[in-house]
Amino acid sequence: ELMQNLNKAREAHKNWVDNLKRIVDEMRTYPIQTNGTKCAFGHFYNSIYINHPSIKDDWKAIDSIHIELHNFGHKVIESVKEKNKSEAQEYYNEAEELSKQVVSYLDKVISGIEEQDRKGIQILGSASS
C-alpha cells in the first residue's frame, strides 16, 4: 500500500509540473496549487513518517526542495500575469530542475523501501516515534 501511494504521489507531482509547463507554454494561468503543503504530493508527504536510518535522510531532503519548487510555481504564475514570457520560462526551468531533484530523492526512497521490504524490515513509524 505504501508503494502504491508513493507511486501515486510521484505521478501527482509529475502532473503538477506538466501543468506548470502548460501555463508557461500557453502564457495563460490555470488553477494550480502553489502551496507545497496543500498539493496532492504535499498532503501525502506530510501524512507519513519514515524513520528507517537508510531512508529517512532522503525522505526529509524532499521537503525543502518541494516547497521551493512550489515557490517557483508561484513566480511562474506572477510572470505570466505580467506577460513576461522569458521570466516565466526561466522560473519554470528552475522549477523543473527542482522537480528532478524531488523525483530523484523519491526514487531513492522507493528503492530503499523495496530493499528493506525484501529484508523484512519495517520502515514506517508513527508520528510519535
GROMACS .gro file of C-alpha atoms in nm:
model
  129
    1GLU     CA    1   0.000   0.000   0.000
    2LEU     CA    2   0.282   0.241   0.084
    3MET     CA    3   0.447   0.176  -0.251
    4GLN     CA    4   0.119   0.236  -0.435
    5ASN     CA    5   0.077   0.565  -0.250
    6LEU     CA    6   0.436   0.669  -0.321
    7ASN     CA    7   0.387   0.600  -0.690
    8LYS     CA    8   0.058   0.793  -0.690
    9ALA     CA    9   0.229   1.083  -0.514
   10ARG     CA   10   0.512   1.072  -0.768
   11GLU     CA   11   0.257   1.082  -1.051
   12ALA     CA   12   0.068   1.372  -0.889
   13HIS     CA   13   0.397   1.561  -0.866
   14LYS     CA   14   0.474   1.499  -1.233
   15ASN     CA   15   0.123   1.614  -1.331
   16TRP     CA   16   0.175   1.937  -1.138
   17VAL     CA   17   0.498   2.006  -1.326
   18ASP     CA   18   0.325   1.924  -1.657
   19ASN     CA   19   0.050   2.173  -1.570
   20LEU     CA   20   0.309   2.437  -1.487
   21LYS     CA   21   0.472   2.379  -1.826
   22ARG     CA   22   0.133   2.422  -1.995
   23ILE     CA   23   0.091   2.756  -1.817
   24VAL     CA   24   0.427   2.877  -1.948
   25ASP     CA   25   0.377   2.734  -2.298
   26GLU     CA   26   0.036   2.898  -2.334
   27MET     CA   27   0.120   3.206  -2.122
   28ARG     CA   28  -0.219   3.159  -1.962
   29THR     CA   29  -0.298   3.086  -1.599
   30TYR     CA   30  -0.482   2.774  -1.493
   31PRO     CA   31  -0.569   2.661  -1.141
   32ILE     CA   32  -0.255   2.517  -0.985
   33GLN     CA   33  -0.158   2.472  -0.622
   34THR     CA   34   0.136   2.696  -0.533
   35ASN     CA   35   0.142   2.592  -0.166
   36GLY     CA   36   0.367   2.287  -0.137
   37THR     CA   37   0.190   2.161   0.175
   38LYS     CA   38  -0.153   2.165   0.009
   39CYS     CA   39  -0.081   1.990  -0.323
   40ALA     CA   40  -0.155   1.617  -0.358
   41PHE     CA   41   0.211   1.525  -0.311
   42GLY     CA   42   0.249   1.761  -0.016
   43HIS     CA   43  -0.055   1.611   0.158
   44PHE     CA   44   0.089   1.263   0.117
   45TYR     CA   45   0.441   1.369   0.214
   46ASN     CA   46   0.323   1.527   0.537
   47SER     CA   47   0.096   1.236   0.627
   48ILE     CA   48   0.366   0.973   0.674
   49TYR     CA   49   0.676   0.949   0.886
   50ILE     CA   50   0.966   0.741   0.761
   51ASN     CA   51   1.210   0.663   1.039
   52HIS     CA   52   1.442   0.398   0.898
   53PRO     CA   53   1.803   0.530   0.904
   54SER     CA   54   1.878   0.417   0.547
   55ILE     CA   55   1.585   0.616   0.405
   56LYS     CA   56   1.486   0.897   0.640
   57ASP     CA   57   1.751   1.148   0.526
   58ASP     CA   58   1.646   1.116   0.161
   59TRP     CA   59   1.281   1.146   0.265
   60LYS     CA   60   1.347   1.456   0.475
   61ALA     CA   61   1.551   1.616   0.194
   62ILE     CA   62   1.242   1.626  -0.027
   63ASP     CA   63   1.057   1.876   0.193
   64SER     CA   64   1.258   2.194   0.141
   65ILE     CA   65   1.316   2.124  -0.229
   66HIS     CA   66   0.945   2.061  -0.280
   67ILE     CA   67   0.848   2.384  -0.102
   68GLU     CA   68   1.099   2.579  -0.313
   69LEU     CA   69   0.958   2.416  -0.626
   70HIS     CA   70   0.612   2.549  -0.543
   71ASN     CA   71   0.758   2.894  -0.477
   72PHE     CA   72   0.888   2.891  -0.832
   73GLY     CA   73   0.540   2.784  -0.944
   74HIS     CA   74   0.406   3.098  -0.782
   75LYS     CA   75   0.672   3.305  -0.958
   76VAL     CA   76   0.574   3.148  -1.291
   77ILE     CA   77   0.211   3.248  -1.235
   78GLU     CA   78   0.311   3.605  -1.148
   79SER     CA   79   0.533   3.630  -1.457
   80VAL     CA   80   0.252   3.502  -1.679
   81LYS     CA   81   0.015   3.759  -1.531
   82GLU     CA   82   0.275   4.026  -1.610
   83LYS     CA   83   0.306   3.881  -1.963
   84ASN     CA   84   0.679   3.826  -1.913
   85LYS     CA   85   0.741   3.507  -2.115
   86SER     CA   86   1.120   3.495  -2.067
   87GLU     CA   87   1.091   3.532  -1.691
   88ALA     CA   88   0.813   3.272  -1.674
   89GLN     CA   89   1.029   3.032  -1.875
   90GLU     CA   90   1.329   3.098  -1.651
   91TYR     CA   91   1.124   3.028  -1.338
   92TYR     CA   92   0.978   2.716  -1.498
   93ASN     CA   93   1.330   2.592  -1.577
   94GLU     CA   94   1.422   2.638  -1.210
   95ALA     CA   95   1.108   2.452  -1.107
   96GLU     CA   96   1.186   2.171  -1.349
   97GLU     CA   97   1.535   2.129  -1.202
   98LEU     CA   98   1.391   2.116  -0.851
   99SER     CA   99   1.133   1.865  -0.973
  100LYS     CA  100   1.412   1.640  -1.098
  101GLN     CA  101   1.567   1.654  -0.752
  102VAL     CA  102   1.236   1.566  -0.587
  103VAL     CA  103   1.186   1.270  -0.823
  104SER     CA  104   1.546   1.156  -0.770
  105TYR     CA  105   1.504   1.155  -0.392
  106LEU     CA  106   1.165   0.989  -0.424
  107ASP     CA  107   1.313   0.716  -0.645
  108LYS     CA  108   1.589   0.661  -0.387
  109VAL     CA  109   1.326   0.633  -0.114
  110ILE     CA  110   1.122   0.385  -0.319
  111SER     CA  111   1.432   0.175  -0.387
  112GLY     CA  112   1.528   0.189  -0.021
  113ILE     CA  113   1.183   0.080   0.088
  114GLU     CA  114   1.188  -0.208  -0.160
  115GLU     CA  115   1.530  -0.314  -0.033
  116GLN     CA  116   1.422  -0.303   0.331
  117ASP     CA  117   1.098  -0.481   0.247
  118ARG     CA  118   1.295  -0.767   0.089
  119LYS     CA  119   1.481  -0.794   0.420
  120GLY     CA  120   1.152  -0.793   0.612
  121ILE     CA  121   1.233  -0.461   0.782
  122GLN     CA  122   0.958  -0.210   0.861
  123ILE     CA  123   1.042   0.146   0.763
  124LEU     CA  124   0.735   0.338   0.876
  125GLY     CA  125   0.688   0.471   1.224
  126SER     CA  126   0.420   0.667   1.397
  127ALA     CA  127   0.449   1.042   1.425
  128SER     CA  128   0.530   0.997   1.793
  129SER     CA  129   0.831   0.772   1.720
   0.00000   0.00000   0.00000
